[in-house]
mmCIF file of C-alpha atoms and ligand atoms in Angstrom:
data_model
loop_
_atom_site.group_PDB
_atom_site.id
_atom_site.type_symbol
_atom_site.label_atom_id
_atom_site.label_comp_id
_atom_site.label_asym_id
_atom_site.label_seq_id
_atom_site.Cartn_x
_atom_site.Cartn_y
_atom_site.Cartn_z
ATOM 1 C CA UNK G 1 26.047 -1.295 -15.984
ATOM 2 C CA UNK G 2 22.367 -3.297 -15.395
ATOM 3 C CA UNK G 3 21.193 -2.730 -12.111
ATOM 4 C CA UNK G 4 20.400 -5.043 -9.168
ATOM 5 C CA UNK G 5 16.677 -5.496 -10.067
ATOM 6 C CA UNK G 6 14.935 -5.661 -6.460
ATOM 7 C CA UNK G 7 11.254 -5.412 -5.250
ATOM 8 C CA UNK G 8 9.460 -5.274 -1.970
ATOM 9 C CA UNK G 9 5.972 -5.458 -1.102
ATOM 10 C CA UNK G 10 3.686 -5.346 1.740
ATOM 11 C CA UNK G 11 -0.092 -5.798 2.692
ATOM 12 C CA UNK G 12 -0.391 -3.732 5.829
ATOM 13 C CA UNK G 13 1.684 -3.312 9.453
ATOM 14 C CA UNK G 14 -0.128 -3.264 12.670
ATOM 15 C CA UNK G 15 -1.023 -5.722 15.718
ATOM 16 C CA UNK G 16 -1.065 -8.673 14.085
ATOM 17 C CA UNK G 17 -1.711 -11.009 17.071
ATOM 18 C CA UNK G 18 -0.563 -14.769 16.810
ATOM 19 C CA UNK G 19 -3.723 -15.907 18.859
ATOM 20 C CA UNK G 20 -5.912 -14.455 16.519
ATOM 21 C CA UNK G 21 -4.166 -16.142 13.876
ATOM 22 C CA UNK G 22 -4.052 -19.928 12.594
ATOM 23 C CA UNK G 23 -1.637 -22.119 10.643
ATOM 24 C CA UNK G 24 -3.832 -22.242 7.483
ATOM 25 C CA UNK G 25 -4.584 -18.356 7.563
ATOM 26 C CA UNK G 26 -1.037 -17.770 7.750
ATOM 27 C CA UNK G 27 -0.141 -19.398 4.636
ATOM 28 C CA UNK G 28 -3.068 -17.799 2.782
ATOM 29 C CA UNK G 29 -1.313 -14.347 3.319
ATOM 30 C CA UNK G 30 2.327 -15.560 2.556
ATOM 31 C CA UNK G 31 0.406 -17.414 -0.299
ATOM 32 C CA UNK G 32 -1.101 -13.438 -0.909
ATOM 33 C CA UNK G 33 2.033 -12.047 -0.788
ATOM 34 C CA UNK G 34 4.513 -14.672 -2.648
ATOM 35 C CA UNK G 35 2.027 -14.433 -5.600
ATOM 36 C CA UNK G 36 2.202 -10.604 -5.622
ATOM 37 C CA UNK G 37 5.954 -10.671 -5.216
ATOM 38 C CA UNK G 38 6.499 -13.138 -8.393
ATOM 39 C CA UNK G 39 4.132 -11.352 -10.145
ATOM 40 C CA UNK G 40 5.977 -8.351 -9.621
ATOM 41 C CA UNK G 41 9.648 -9.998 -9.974
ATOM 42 C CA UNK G 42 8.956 -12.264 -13.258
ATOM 43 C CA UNK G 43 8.294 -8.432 -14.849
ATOM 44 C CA UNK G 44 11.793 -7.226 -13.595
ATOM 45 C CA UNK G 45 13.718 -10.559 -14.237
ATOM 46 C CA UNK G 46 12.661 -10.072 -18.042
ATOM 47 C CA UNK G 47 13.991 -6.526 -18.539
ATOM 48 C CA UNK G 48 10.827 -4.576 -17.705
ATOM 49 C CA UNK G 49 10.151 -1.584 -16.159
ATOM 50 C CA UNK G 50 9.923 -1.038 -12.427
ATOM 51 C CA UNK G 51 6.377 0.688 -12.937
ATOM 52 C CA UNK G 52 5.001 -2.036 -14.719
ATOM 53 C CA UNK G 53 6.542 -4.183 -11.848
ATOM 54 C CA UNK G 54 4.841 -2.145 -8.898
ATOM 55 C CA UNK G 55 1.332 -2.151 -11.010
ATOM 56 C CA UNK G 56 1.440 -5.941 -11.398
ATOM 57 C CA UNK G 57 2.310 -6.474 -7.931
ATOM 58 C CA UNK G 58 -0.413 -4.352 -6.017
ATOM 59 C CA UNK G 59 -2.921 -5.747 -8.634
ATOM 60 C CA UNK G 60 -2.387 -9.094 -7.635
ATOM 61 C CA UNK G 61 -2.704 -7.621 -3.865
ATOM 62 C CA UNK G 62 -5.956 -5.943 -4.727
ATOM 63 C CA UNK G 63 -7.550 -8.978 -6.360
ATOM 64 C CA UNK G 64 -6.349 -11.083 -3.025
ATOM 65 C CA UNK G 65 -9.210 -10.768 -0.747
ATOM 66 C CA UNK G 66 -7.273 -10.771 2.421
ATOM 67 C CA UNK G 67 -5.851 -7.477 2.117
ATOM 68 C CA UNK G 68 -7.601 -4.155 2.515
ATOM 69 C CA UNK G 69 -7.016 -3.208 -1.337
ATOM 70 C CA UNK G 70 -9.173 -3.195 -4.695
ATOM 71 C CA UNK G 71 -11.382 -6.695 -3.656
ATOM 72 C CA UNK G 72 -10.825 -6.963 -0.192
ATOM 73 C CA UNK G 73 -11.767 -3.042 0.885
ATOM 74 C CA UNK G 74 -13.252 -2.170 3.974
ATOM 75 C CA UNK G 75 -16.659 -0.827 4.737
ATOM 76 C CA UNK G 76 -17.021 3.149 4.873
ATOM 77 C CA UNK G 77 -19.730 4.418 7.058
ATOM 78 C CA UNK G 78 -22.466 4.198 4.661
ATOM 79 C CA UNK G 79 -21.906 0.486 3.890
ATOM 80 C CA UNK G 80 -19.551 1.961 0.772
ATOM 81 C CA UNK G 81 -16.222 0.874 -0.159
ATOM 82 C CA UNK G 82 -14.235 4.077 -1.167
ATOM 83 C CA UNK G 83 -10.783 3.227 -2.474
ATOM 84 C CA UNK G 84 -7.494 5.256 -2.689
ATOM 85 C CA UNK G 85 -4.402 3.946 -4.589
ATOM 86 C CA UNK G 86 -1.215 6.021 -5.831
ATOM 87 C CA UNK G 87 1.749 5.318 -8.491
ATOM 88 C CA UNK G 88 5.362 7.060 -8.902
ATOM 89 C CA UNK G 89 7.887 6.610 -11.184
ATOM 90 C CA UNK G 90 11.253 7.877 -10.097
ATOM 91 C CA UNK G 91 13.016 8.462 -13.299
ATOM 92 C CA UNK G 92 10.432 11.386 -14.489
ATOM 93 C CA UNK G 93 9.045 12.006 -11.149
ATOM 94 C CA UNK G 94 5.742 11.725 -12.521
ATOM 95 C CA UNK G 95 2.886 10.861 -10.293
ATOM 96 C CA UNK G 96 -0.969 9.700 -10.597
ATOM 97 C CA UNK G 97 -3.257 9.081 -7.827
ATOM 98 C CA UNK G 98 -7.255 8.428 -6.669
ATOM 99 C CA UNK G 99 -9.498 8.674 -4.075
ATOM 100 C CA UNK G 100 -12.737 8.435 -2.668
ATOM 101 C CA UNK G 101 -13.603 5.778 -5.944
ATOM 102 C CA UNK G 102 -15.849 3.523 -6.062
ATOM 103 C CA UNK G 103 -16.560 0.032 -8.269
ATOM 104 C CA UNK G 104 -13.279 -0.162 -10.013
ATOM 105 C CA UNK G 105 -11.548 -3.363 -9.504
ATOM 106 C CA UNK G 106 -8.146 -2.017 -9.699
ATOM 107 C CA UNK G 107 -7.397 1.624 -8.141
ATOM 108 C CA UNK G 108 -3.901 1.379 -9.086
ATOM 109 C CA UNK G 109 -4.585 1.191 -12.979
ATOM 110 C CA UNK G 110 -6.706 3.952 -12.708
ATOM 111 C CA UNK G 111 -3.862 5.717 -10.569
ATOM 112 C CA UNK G 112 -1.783 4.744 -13.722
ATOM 113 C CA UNK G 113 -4.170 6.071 -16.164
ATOM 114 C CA UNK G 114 -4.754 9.630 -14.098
ATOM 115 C CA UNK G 115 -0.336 9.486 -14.270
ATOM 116 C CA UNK G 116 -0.420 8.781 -18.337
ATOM 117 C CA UNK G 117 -3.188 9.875 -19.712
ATOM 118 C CA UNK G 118 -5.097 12.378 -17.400
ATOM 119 C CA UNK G 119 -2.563 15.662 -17.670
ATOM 120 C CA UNK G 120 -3.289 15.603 -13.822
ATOM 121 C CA UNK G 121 -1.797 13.646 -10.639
ATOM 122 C CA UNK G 122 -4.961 13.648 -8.410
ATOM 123 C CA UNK G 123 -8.461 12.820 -9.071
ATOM 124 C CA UNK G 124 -11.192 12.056 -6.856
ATOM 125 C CA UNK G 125 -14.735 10.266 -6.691
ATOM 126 C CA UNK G 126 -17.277 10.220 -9.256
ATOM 127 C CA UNK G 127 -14.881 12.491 -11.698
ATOM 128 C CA UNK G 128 -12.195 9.888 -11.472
ATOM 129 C CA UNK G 129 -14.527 6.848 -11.706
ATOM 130 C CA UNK G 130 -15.719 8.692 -15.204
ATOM 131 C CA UNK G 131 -12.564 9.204 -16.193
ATOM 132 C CA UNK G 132 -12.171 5.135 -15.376
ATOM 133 C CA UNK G 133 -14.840 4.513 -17.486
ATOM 134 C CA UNK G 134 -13.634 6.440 -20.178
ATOM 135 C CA UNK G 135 -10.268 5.106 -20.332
ATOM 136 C CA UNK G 136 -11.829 1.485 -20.074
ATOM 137 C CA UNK G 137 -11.156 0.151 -16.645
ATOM 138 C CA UNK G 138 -12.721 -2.758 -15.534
ATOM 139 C CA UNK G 139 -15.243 -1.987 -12.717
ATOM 140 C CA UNK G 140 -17.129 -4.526 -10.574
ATOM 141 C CA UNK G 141 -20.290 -4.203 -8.284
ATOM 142 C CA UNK G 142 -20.929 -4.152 -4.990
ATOM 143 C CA UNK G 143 -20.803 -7.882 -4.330
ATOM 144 C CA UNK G 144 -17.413 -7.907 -5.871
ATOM 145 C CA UNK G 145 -16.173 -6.214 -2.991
ATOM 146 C CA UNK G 146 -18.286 -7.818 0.016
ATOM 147 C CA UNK G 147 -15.981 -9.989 1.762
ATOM 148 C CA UNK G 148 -17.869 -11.640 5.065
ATOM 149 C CA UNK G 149 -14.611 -10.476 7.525
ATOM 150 C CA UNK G 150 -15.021 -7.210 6.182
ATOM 151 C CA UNK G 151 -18.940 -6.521 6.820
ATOM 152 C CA UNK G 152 -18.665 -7.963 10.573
ATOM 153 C CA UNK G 153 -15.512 -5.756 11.382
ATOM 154 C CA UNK G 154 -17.849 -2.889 10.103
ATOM 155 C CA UNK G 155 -20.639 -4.256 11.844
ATOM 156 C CA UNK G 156 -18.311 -4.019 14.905
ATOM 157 C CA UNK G 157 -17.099 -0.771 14.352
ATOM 158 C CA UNK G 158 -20.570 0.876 13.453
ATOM 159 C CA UNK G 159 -22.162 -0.810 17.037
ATOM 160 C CA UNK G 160 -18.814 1.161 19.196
ATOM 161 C CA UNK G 161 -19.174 3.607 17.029
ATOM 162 C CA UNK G 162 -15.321 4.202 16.145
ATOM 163 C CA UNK G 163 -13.501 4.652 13.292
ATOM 164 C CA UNK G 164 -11.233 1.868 12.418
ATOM 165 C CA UNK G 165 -7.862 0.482 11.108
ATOM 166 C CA UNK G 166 -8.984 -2.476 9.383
ATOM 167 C CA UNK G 167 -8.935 -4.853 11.704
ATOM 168 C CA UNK G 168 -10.356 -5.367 15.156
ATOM 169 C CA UNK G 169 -6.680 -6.580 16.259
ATOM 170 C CA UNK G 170 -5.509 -3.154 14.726
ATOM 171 C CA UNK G 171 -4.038 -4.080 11.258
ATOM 172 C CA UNK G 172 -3.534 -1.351 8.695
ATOM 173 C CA UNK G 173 -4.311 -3.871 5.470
ATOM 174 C CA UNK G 174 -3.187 -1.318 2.945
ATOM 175 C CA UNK G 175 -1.049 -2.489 0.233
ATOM 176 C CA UNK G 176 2.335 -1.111 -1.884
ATOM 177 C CA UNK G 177 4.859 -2.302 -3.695
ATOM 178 C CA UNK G 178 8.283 -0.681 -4.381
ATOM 179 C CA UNK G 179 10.856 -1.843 -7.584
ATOM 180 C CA UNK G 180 14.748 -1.146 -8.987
ATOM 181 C CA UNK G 181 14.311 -2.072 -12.625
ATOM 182 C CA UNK G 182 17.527 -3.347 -14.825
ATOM 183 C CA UNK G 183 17.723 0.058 -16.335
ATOM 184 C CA UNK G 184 18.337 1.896 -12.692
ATOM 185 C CA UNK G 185 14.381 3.344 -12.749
ATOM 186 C CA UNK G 186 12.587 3.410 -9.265
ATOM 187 C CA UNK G 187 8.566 3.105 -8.410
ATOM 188 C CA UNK G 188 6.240 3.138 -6.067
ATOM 189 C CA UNK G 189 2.672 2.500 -5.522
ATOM 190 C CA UNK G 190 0.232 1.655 -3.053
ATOM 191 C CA UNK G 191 -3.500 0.808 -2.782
ATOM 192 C CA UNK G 192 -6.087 1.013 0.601
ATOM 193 C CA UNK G 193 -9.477 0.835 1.410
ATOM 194 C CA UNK G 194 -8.554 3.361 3.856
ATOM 195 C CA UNK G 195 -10.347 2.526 7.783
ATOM 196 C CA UNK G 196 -13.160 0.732 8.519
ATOM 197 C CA UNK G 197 -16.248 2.585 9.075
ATOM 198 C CA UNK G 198 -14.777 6.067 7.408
ATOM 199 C CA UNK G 199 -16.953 8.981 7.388
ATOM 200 C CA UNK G 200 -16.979 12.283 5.385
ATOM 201 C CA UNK G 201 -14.579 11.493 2.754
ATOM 202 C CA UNK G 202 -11.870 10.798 4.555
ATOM 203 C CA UNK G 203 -8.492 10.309 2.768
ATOM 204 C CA UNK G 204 -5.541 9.157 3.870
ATOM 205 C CA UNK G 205 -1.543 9.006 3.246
ATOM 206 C CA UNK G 206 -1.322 6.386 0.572
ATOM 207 C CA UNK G 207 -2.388 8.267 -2.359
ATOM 208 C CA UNK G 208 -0.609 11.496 -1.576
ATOM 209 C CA UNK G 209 2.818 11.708 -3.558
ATOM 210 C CA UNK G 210 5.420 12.472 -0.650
ATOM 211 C CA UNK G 211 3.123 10.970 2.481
ATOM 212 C CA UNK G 212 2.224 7.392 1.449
ATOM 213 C CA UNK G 213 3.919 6.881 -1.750
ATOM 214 C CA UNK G 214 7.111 8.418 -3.501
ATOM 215 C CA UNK G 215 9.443 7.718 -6.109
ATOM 216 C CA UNK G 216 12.931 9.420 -6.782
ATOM 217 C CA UNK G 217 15.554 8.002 -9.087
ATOM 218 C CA UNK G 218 18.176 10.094 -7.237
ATOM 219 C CA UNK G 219 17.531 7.773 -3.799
ATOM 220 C CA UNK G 220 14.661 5.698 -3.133
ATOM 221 C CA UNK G 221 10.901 4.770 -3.729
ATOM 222 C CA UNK G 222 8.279 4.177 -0.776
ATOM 223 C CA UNK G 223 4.870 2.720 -0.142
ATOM 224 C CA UNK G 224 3.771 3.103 3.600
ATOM 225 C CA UNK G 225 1.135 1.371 5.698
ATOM 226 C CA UNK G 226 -0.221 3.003 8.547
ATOM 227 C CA UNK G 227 -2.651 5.253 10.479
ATOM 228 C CA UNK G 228 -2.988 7.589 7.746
ATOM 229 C CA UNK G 229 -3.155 11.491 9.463
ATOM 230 C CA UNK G 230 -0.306 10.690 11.090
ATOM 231 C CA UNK G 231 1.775 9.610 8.061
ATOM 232 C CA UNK G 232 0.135 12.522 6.022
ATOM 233 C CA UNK G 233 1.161 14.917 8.968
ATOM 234 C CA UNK G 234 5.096 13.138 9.027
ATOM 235 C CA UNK G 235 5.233 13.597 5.474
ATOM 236 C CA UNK G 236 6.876 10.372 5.424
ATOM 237 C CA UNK G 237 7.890 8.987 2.081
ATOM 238 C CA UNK G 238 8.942 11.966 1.071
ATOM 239 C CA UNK G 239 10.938 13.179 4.575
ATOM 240 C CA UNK G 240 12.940 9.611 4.011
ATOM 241 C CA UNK G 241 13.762 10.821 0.455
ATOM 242 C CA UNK G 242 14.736 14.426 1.565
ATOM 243 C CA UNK G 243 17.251 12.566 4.437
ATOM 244 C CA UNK G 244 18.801 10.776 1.870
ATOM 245 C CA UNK G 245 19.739 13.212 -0.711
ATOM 246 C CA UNK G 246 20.163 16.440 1.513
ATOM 247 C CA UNK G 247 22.314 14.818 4.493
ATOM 248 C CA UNK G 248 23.500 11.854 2.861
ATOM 249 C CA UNK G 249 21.865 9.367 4.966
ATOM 250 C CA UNK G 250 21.954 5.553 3.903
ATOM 251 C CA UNK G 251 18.517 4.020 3.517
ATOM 252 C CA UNK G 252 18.693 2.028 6.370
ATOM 253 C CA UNK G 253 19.474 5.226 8.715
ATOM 254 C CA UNK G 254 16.895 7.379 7.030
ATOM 255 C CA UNK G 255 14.089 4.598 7.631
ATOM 256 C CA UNK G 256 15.312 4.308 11.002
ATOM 257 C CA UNK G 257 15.234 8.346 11.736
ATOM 258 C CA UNK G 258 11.460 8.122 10.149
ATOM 259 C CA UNK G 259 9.773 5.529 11.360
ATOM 260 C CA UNK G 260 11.339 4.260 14.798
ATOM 261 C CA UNK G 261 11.479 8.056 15.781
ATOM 262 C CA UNK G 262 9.881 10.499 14.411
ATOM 263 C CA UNK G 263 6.507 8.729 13.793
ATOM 264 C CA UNK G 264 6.766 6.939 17.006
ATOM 265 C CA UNK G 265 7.202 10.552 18.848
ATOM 266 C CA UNK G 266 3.776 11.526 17.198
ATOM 267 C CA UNK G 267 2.036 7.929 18.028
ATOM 268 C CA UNK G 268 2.151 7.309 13.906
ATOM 269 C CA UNK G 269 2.169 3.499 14.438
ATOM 270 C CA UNK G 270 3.056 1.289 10.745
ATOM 271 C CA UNK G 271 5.281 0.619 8.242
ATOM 272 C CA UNK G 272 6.906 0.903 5.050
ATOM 273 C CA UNK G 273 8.746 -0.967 2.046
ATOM 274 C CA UNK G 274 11.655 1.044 0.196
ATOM 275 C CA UNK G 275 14.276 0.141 -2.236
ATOM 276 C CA UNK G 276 17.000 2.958 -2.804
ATOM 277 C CA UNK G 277 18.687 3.139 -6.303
ATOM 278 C CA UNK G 278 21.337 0.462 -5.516
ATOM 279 C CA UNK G 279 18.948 -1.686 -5.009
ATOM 280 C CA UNK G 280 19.144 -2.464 -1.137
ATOM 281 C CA UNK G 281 15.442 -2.740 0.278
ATOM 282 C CA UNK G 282 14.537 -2.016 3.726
ATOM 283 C CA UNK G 283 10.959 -2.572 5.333
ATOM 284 C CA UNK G 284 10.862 -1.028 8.470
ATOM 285 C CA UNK G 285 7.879 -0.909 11.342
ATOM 286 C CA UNK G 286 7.064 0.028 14.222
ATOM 287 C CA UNK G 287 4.009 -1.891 15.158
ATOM 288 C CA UNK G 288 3.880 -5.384 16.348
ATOM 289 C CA UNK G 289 4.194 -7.077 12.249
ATOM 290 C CA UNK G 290 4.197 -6.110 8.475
ATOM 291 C CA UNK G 291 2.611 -8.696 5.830
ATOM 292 C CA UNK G 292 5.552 -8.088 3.766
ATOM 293 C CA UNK G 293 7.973 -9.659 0.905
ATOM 294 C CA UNK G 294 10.782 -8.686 -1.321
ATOM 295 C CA UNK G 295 13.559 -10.525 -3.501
ATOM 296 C CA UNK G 296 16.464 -9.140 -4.932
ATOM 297 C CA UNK G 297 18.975 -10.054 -7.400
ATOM 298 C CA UNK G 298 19.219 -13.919 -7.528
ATOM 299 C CA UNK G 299 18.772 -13.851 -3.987
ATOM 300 C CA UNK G 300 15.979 -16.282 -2.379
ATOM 301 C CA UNK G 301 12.678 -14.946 -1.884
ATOM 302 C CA UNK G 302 11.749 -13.322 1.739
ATOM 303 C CA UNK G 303 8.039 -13.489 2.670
ATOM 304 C CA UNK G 304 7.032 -12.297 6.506
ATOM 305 C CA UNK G 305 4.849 -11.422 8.985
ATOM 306 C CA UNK G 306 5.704 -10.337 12.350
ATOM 307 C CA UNK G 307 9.600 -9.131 13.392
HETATM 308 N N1 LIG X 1 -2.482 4.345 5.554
HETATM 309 C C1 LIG X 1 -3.840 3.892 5.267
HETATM 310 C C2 LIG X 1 -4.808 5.004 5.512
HETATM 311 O O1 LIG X 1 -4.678 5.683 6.514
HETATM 312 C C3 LIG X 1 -4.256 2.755 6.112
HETATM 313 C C4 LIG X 1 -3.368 1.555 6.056
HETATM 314 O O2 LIG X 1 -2.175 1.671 5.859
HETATM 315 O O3 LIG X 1 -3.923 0.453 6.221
HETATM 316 O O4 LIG X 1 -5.731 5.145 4.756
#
């Protein structure tokens, strides 16, 4: 029997704080996000697979300049934008990730590439942005990725000297994008810029298979958004997963467990998107909103922003 195709997406959880924003920035990020979501559902609707569903997706999130992805990265310490992106397919459980890269307009196709092509499932800086290169990525340069909001929040950060979550309201910008494809295959993948004004390499969650993105045919696929140690330390994607298929737990309940109690007992404050193999999505958070979408079946399209 065909399954219930179904995708969800997000572009980052956090405070998202209606006074900071206005009627026609609003509709640029559900404009973000609806493009992202059709991009992502026109790919399932025809028969094709839920990886190639997820990739189209966060591409057209990383090309958005809203979102703290591919184009619209955030500044690193050093004036840098160092990306990290991850992709999982649930059906062979195979993985690829980056991070720490640098100039390549899409982190997720190189994700894809390190998944199909690399014999390997993480690569970092320069030795994945050769491998990039060699594979034939498309890489951009530096003013590809300046984006005005970006350079003053860094600005910002670098004069209080903090590290931050991409926003100076506290939004995590990251984005993901989980799919059920018509043959019953799950994915996940998710793309981030990481935190504004990021020193020392830092990495976080969202390209580590099990923290910030996972895949499993047998019950769900995740993308998370959120402060990244935290989520890395919660093993969260793959803790979700493990509640499903060792105590039997619905999606809803194991979402629930993850993210309105365990990371809120730790102060891991974010989000997720997950599908489970029957198709039902959830898109839990605990901070104030989620830039999110999803569609399933012939249902009508959902695109939000706070709860
Ligand atoms: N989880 C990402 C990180 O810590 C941040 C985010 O979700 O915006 O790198």
């Amino acid at each position: 029997m065909a399954a219930n195709i179904s995708i969800a997406i997000h572009g980052g959880a956090g405070t998202i704080l209606k006074s900071s924003m206005t009627p026609a920035l609003q509709a640029r990020y559900e404009h973000g996000l609806q493009q992202a979501l059709d991009a992502g559902y026109a790919i399932l609707e025809k028969g094709g697979s839920s990886v190639d569903a997820v990739a189209a997706a966060v591409v057209s999130l990383e090309d958005f300049e809203l979102f703290n992805a591919g184009r619209g990265a955030v500044f690193n310490n050093v004036g840098k934008h160092e990306m990290d992106a991850c992709i999982m397919r649930g059906d062979t459980m195979e993985a690829g990730a980056v991070c720490g890269v640098a100039g390549v307009k899409n982190p997720v196709l190189l994700a894809r590439a390190v998944m199909e092509r690399s014999g390997h499932v993480l690569l970092s800086g320069q030795g994945a942005e050769e491998f990039g290169r060699a594979q034939g990525l498309e890489y951009a340069d530096e003013a590809y990725f300046y984006t005005q909001q970006r350079y003053d929040q860094w600005q910002q950060a670098l004069k209080e000297d903090r590290v931050q979550l991409d926003h100076t309201d506290k939004k995590f910008g990251t984005v993901g994008a989980v799919a059920l494809d018509r043959a019953g295959n799950l994915a996940a993948a998710t793309s981030t810029g990481g935190m504004t004004n990021k020193k020392f390499g830092r990495v976080g969650d969202s390209p580590v298979p099990g923290a910030g993105t996972y895949a499993n045919n047998n019950t769900c696929a995740i993308s998370c958004t959120g402060h990244g140690e935290l989520f890395l330390r919660a093993v969260v994607a793959h803790d979700i997963s493990c509640l499903m298929e060792y105590k039997g737990l619905s999606l809803k309940e194991a979402c629930d467990i993850v993210v309105h109690d365990k990371l809120v007992k730790i102060g891991g404050e974010g989000g997720l998107a997950a599908v489970d193999k029957a198709g039902n999505i959830e898109m839990p958070f605990n901070s104030e909103g989620m830039y999110r979408a999803c569609k399933s079946g012939s249902g009508a399209p959902l695109v939000l922003i706070y709860k």
